[in-house]
PDB file of C-alpha atoms in Angstrom:
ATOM      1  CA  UNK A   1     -50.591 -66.009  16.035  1.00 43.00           C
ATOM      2  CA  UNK A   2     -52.726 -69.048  14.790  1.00 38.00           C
ATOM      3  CA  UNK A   3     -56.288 -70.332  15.363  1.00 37.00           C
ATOM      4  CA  UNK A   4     -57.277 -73.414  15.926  1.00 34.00           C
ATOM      5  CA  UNK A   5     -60.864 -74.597  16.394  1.00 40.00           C
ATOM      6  CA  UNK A   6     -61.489 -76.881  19.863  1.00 40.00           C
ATOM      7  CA  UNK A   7     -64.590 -78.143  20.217  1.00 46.00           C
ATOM      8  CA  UNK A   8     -67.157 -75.465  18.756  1.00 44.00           C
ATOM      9  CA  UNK A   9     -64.440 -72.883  20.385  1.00 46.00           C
ATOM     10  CA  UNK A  10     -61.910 -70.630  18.808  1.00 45.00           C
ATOM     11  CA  UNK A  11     -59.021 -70.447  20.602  1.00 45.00           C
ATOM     12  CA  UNK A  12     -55.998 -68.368  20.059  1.00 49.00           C
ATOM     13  CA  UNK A  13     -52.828 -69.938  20.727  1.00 47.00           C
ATOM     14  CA  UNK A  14     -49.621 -67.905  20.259  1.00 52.00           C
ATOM     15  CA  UNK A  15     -47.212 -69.232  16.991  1.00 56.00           C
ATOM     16  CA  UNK A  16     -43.617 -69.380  19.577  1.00 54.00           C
ATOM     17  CA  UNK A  17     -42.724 -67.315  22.567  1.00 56.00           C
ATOM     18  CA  UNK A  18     -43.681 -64.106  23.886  1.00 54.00           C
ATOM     19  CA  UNK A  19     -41.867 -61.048  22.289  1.00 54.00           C
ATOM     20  CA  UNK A  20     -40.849 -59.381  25.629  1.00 52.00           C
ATOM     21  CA  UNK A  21     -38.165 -56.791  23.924  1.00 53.00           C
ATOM     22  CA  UNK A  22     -38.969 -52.903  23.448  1.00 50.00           C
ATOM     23  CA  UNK A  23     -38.728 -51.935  19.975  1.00 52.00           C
ATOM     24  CA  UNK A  24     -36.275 -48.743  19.671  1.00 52.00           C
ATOM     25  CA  UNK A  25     -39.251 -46.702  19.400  1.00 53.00           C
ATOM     26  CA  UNK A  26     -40.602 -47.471  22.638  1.00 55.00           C
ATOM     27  CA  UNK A  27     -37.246 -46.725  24.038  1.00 56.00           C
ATOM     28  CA  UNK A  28     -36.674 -43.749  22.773  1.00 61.00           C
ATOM     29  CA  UNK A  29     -39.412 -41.579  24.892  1.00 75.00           C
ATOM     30  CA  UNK A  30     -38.153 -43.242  28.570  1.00 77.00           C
ATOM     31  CA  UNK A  31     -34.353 -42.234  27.394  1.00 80.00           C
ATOM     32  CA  UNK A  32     -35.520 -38.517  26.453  1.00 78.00           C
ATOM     33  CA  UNK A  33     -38.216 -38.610  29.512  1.00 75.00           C
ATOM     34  CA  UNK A  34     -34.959 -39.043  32.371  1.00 75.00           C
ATOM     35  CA  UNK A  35     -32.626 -36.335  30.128  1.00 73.00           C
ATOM     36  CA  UNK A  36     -35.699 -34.039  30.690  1.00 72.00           C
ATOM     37  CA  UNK A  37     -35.875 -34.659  34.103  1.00 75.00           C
ATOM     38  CA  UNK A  38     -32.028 -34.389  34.669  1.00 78.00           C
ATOM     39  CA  UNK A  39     -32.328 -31.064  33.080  1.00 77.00           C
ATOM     40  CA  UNK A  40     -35.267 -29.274  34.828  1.00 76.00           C
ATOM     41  CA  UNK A  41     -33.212 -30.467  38.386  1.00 77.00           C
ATOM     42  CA  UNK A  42     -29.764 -28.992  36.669  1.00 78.00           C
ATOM     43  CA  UNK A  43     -31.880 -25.607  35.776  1.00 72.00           C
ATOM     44  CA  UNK A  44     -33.423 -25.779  39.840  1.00 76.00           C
ATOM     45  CA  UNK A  45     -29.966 -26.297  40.810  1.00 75.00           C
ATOM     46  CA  UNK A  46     -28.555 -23.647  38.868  1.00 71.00           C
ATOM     47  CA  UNK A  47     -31.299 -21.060  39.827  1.00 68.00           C
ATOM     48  CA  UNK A  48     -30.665 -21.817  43.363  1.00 57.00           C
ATOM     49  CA  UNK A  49     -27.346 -21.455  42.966  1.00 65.00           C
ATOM     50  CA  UNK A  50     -27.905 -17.905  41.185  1.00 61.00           C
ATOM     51  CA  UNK A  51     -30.099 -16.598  44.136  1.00 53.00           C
ATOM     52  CA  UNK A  52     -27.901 -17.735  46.606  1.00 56.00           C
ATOM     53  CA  UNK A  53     -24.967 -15.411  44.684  1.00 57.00           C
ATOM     54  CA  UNK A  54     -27.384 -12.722  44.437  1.00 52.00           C
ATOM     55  CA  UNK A  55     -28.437 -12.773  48.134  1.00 55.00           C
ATOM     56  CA  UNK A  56     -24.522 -13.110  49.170  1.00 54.00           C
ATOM     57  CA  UNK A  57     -23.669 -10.207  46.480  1.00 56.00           C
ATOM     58  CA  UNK A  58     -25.986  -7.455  47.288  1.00 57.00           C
ATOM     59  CA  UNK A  59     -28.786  -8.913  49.506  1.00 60.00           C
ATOM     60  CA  UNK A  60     -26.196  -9.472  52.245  1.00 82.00           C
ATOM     61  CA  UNK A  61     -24.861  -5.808  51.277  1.00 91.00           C
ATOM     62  CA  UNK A  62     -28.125  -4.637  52.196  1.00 92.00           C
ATOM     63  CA  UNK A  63     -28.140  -6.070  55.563  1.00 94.00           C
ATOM     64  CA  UNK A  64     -24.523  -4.972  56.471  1.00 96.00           C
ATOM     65  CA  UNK A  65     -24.891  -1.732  55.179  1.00 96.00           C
ATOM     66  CA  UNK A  66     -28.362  -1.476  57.255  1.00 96.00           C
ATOM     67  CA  UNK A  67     -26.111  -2.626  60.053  1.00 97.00           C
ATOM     68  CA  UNK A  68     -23.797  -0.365  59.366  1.00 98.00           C
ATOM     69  CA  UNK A  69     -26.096   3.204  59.664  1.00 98.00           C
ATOM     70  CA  UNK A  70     -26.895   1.835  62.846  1.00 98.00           C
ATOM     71  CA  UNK A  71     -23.742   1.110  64.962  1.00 98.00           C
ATOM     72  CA  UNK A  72     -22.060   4.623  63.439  1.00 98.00           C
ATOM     73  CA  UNK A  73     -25.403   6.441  65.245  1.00 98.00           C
ATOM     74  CA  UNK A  74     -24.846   4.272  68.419  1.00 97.00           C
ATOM     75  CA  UNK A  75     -21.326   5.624  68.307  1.00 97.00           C
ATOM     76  CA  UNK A  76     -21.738   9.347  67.247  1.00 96.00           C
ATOM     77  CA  UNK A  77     -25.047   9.206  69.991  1.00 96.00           C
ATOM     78  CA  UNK A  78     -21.966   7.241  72.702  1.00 94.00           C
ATOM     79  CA  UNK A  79     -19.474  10.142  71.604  1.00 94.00           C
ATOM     80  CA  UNK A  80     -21.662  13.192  72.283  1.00 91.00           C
ATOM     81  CA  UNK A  81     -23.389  11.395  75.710  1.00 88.00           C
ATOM     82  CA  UNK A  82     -19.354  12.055  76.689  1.00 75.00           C
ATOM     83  CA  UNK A  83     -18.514  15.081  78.628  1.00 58.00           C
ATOM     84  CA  UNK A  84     -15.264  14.279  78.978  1.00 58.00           C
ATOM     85  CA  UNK A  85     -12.186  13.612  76.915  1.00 54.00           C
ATOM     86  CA  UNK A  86     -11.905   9.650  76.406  1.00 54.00           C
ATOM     87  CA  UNK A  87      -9.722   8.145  79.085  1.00 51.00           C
ATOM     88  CA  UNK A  88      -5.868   8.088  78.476  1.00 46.00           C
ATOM     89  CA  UNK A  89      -5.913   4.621  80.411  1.00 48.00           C
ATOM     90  CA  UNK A  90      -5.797   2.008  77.599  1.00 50.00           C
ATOM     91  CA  UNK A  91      -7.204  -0.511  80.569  1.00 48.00           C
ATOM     92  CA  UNK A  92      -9.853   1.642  80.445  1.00 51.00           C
ATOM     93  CA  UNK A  93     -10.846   1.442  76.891  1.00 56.00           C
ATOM     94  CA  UNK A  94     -10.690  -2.130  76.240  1.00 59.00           C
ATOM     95  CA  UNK A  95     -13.229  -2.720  78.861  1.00 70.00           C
ATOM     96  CA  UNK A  96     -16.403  -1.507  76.512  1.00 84.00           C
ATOM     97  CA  UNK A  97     -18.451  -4.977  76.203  1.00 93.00           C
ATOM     98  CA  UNK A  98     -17.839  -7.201  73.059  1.00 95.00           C
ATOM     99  CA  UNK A  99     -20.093  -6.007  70.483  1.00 96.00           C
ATOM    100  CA  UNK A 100     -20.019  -2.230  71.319  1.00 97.00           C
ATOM    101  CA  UNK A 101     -19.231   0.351  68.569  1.00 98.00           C
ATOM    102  CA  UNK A 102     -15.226   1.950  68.790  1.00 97.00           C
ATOM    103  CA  UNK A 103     -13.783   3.686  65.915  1.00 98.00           C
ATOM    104  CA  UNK A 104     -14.508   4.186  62.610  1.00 99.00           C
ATOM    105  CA  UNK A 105     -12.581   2.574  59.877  1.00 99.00           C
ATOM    106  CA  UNK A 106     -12.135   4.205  56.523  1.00 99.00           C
ATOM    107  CA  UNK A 107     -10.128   3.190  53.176  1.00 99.00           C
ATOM    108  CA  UNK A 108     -10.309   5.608  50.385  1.00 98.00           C
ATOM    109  CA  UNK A 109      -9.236   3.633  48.052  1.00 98.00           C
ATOM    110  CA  UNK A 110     -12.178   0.984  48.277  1.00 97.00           C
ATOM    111  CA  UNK A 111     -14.476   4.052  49.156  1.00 97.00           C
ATOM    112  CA  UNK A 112     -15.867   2.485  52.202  1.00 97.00           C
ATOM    113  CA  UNK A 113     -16.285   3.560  56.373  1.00 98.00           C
ATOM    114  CA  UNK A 114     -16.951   1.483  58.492  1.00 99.00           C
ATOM    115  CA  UNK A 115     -18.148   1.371  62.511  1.00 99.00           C
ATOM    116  CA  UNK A 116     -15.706  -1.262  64.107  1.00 99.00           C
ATOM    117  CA  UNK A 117     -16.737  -3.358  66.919  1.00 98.00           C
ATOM    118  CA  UNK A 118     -15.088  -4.723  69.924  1.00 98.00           C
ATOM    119  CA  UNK A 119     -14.471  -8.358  69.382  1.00 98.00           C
ATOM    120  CA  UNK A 120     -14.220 -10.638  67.364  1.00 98.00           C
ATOM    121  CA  UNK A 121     -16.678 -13.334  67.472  1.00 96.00           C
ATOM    122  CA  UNK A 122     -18.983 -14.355  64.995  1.00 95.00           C
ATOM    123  CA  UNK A 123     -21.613 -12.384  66.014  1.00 95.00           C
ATOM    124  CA  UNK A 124     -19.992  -9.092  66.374  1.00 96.00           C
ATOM    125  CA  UNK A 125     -18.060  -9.902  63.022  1.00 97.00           C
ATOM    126  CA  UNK A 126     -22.065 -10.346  61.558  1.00 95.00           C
ATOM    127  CA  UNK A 127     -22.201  -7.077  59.367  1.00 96.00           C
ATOM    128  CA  UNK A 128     -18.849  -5.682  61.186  1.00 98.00           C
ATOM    129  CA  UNK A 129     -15.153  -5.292  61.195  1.00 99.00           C
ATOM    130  CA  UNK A 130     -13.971  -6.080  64.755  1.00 99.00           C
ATOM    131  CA  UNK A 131     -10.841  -5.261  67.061  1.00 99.00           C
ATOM    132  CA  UNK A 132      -8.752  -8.080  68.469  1.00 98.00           C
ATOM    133  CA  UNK A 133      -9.720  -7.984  71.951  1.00 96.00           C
ATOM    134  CA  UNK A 134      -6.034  -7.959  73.692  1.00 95.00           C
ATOM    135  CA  UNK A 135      -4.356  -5.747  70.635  1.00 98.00           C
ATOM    136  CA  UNK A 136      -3.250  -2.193  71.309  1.00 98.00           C
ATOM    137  CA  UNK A 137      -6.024   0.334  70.718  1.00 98.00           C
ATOM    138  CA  UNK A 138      -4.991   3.347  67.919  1.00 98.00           C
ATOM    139  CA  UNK A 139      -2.324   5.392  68.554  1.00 97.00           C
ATOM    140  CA  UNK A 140      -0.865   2.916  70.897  1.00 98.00           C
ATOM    141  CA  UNK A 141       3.235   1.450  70.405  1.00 98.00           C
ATOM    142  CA  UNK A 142       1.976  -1.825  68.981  1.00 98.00           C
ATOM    143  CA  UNK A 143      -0.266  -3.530  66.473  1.00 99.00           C
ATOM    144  CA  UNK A 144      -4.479  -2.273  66.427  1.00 99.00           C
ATOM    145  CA  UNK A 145      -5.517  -5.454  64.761  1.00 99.00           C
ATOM    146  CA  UNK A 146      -8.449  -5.489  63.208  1.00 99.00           C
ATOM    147  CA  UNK A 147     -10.502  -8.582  61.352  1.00 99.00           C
ATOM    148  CA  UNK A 148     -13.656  -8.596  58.824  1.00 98.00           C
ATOM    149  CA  UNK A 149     -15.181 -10.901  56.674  1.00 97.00           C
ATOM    150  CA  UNK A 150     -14.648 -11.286  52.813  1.00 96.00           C
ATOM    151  CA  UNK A 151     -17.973 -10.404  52.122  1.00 94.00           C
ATOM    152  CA  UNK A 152     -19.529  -7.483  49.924  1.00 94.00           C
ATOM    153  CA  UNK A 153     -19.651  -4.861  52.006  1.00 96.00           C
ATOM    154  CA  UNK A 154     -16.868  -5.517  54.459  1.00 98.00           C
ATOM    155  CA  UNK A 155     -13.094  -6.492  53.504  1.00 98.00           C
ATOM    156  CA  UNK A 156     -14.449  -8.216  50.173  1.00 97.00           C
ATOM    157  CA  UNK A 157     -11.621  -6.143  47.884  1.00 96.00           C
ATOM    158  CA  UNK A 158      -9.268  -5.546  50.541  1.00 98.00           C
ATOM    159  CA  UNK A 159      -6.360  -7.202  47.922  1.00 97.00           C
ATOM    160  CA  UNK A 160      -6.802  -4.246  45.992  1.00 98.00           C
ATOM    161  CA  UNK A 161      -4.729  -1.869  48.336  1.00 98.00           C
ATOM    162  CA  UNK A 162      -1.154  -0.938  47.693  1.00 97.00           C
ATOM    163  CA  UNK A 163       1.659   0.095  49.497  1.00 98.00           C
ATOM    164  CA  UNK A 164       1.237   3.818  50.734  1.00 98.00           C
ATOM    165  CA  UNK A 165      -2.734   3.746  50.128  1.00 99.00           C
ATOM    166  CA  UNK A 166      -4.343   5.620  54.052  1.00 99.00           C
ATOM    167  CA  UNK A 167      -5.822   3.536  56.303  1.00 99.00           C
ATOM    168  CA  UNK A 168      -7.660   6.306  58.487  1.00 99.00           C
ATOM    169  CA  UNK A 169      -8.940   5.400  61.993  1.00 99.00           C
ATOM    170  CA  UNK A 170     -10.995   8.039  64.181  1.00 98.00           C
ATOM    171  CA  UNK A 171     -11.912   7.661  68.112  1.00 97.00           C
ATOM    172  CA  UNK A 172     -13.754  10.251  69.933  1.00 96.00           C
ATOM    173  CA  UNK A 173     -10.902  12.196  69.837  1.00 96.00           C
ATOM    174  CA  UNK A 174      -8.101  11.626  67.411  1.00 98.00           C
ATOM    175  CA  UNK A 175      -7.605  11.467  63.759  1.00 98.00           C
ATOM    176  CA  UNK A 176      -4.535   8.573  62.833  1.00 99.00           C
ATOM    177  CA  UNK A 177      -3.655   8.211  59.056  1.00 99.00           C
ATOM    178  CA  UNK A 178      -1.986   4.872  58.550  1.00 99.00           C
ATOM    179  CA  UNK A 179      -0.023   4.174  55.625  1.00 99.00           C
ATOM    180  CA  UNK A 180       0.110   0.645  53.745  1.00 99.00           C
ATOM    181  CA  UNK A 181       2.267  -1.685  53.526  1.00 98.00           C
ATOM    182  CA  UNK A 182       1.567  -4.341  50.119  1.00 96.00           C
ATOM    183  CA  UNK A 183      -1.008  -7.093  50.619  1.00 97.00           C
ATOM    184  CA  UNK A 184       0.269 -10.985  51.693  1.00 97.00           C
ATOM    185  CA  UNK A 185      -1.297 -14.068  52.110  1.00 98.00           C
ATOM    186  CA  UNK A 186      -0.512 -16.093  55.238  1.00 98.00           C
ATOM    187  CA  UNK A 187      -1.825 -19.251  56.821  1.00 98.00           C
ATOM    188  CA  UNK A 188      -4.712 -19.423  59.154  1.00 97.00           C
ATOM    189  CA  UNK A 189      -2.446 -20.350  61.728  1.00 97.00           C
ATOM    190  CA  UNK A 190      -0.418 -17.362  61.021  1.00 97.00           C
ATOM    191  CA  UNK A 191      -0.986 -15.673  64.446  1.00 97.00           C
ATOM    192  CA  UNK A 192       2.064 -13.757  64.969  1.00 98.00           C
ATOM    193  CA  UNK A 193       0.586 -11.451  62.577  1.00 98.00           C
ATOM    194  CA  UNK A 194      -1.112  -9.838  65.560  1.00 98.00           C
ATOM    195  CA  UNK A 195       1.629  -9.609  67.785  1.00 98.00           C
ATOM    196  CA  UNK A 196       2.426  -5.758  68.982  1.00 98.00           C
ATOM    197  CA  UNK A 197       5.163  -6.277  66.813  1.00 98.00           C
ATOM    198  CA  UNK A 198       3.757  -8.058  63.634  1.00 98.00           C
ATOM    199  CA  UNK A 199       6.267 -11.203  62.657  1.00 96.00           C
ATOM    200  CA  UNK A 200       8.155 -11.196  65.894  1.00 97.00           C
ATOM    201  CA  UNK A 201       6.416 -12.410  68.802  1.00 96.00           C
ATOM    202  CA  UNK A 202       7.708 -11.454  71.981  1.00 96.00           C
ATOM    203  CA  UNK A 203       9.463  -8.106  70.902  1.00 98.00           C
ATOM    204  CA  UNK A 204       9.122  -4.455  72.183  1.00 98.00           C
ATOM    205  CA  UNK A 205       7.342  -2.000  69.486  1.00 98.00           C
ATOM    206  CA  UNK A 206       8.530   1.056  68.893  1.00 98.00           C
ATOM    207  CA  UNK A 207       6.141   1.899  66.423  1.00 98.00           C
ATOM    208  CA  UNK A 208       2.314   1.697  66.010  1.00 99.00           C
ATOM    209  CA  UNK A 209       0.977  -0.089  63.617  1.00 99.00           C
ATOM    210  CA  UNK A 210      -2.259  -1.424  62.052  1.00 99.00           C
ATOM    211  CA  UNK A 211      -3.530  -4.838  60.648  1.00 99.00           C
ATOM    212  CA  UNK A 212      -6.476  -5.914  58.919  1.00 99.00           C
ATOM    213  CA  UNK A 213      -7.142  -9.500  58.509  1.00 99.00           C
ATOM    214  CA  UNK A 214      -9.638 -11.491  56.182  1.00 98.00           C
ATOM    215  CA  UNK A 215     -10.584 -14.759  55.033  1.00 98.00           C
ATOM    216  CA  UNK A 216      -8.425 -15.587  51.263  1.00 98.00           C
ATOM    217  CA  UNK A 217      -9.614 -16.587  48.639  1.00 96.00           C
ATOM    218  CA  UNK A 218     -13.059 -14.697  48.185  1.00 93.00           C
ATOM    219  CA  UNK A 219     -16.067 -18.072  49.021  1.00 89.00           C
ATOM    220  CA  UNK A 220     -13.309 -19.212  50.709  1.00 92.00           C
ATOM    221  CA  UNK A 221     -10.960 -19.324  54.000  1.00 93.00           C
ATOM    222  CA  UNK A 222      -7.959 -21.581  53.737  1.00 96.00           C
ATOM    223  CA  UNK A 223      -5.535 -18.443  53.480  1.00 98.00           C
ATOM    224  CA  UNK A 224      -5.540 -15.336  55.365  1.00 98.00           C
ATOM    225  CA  UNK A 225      -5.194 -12.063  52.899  1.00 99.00           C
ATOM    226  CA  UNK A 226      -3.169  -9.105  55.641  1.00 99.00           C
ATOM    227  CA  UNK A 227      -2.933  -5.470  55.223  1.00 99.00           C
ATOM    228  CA  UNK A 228      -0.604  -4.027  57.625  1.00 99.00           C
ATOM    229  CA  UNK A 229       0.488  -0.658  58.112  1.00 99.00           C
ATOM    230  CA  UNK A 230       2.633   2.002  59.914  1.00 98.00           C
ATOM    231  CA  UNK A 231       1.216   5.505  61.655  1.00 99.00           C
ATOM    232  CA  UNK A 232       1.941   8.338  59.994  1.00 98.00           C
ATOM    233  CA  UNK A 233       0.271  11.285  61.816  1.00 98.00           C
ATOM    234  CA  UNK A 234      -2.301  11.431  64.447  1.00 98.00           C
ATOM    235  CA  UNK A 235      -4.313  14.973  64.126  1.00 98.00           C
ATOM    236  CA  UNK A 236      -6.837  16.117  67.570  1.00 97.00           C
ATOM    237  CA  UNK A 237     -10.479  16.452  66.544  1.00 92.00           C
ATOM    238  CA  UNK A 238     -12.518  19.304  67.429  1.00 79.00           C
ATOM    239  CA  UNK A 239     -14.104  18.686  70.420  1.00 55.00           C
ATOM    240  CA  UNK A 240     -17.832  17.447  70.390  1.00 48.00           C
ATOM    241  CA  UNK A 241     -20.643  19.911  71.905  1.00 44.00           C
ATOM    242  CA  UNK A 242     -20.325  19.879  75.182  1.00 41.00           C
ATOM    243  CA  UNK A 243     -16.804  18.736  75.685  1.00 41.00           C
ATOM    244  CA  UNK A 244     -14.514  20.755  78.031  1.00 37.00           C
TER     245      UNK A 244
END
């Protein structure tokens, strides 16, 4: 800058044009100022993501295990109300409302029991597995098709089964041990997996047979991960107070 004297009046005038650029130092905070604020929305994002995992892992357990205590009392509670032996007619079996407790569902090898519902619509299949309405019922020449979610809790490591692990199924009255067949992955579009005889739409079973369906991979549900497997015995339980 100069000064130059006008009048009795010091004015400043500038020596060229105004220096408009930001010096490298000036720079430097506004660079470091957005990489912090990139960062604290990468660390929200990342604890989000962490509680959501945590709620799906063993909050959601919670629930469906809660679930869980509740539908196998509404079925041992249905069972002993009973004063006679279930009804031989399959017809009338499947007509128990969508939603109702059925069996119960065991796999040793995962270490879980579960109460299975009739139905399978999304809410019955909420914190249950569920029985393909229209499938033969345990016991039955056919397929008992049952389907879960892939969720903690519920079918989550059904690929760990192998060939000859029990699948064991118990109504009101009957024990049935199924045995395994190997895990395989099939489309979602795949429905001839339910058919009475599983692969072959339209033929006559001579066998029973059970299939559990569920959503493949795990956090996701482009494939379809099937356990099917053959009866093997089917053992009368003691009757229930009160039964004749």
């Amino acid at each position: 800058m100069e000064c130059t004297d006008v009048g009795q009046q010091a004015v400043t005038v500038p020596s060229g044009p105004p220096d408009h650029s930001v010096s490298g130092r000036n720079r430097r905070p506004v660079i470091w100022r957005v990489v912090g604020v990139v960062g604290e929305l990468l660390a929200i994002l990342g604890i989000v993501l962490i509680g959501y995992l945590a709620y799906q892992t063993w909050g959601k357990l919670e629930e469906i295990d809660d679930s869980q205590a509740q539908l196998d009392q509404q079925l041992s509670q249905s069972w002993q109300e009973e004063s006679e032996p279930a009804p031989n007619s399959p017809g009338a079996q499947r007509a128990r409302p969508a939603g109702s407790p059925m069996i119960r569902l065991s796999i040793p090898r995962l270490g879980r029991r579960w109460t299975v519902v009739e139905g399978t619509g999304l809410a019955n299949l909420r914190a249950a597995p569920g029985h393909y309405r229209g499938s033969q019922l345990p016991g039955e020449l056919g397929n008992f098709a049952v389907a879960a979610h892939r969720s903690p809790g519920l079918f989550w490591d059904l690929d760990i089964i192998r060939a000859g692990d029990e699948i064991i199924v118990e109504d009101r009255d009957t024990r049935y041990v199924y045995r395994a067949d190997d895990p395989r992955i099939v489309s979602p579009a795949a429905s001839e997996v339910l058919a009475p005889v599983p692969g072959q739409p339209g033929a006559e079973p001579v066998t029973a047979r059970i299939t559990l369906t569920t959503c493949n991979p795990k956090w996701d549900n482009y494939e379809r991960l099937i356990i099917g497997g053959q009866l093997e015995s089917a053992t009368p339980k003691t009757m229930p107070s009160g039964g004749t």
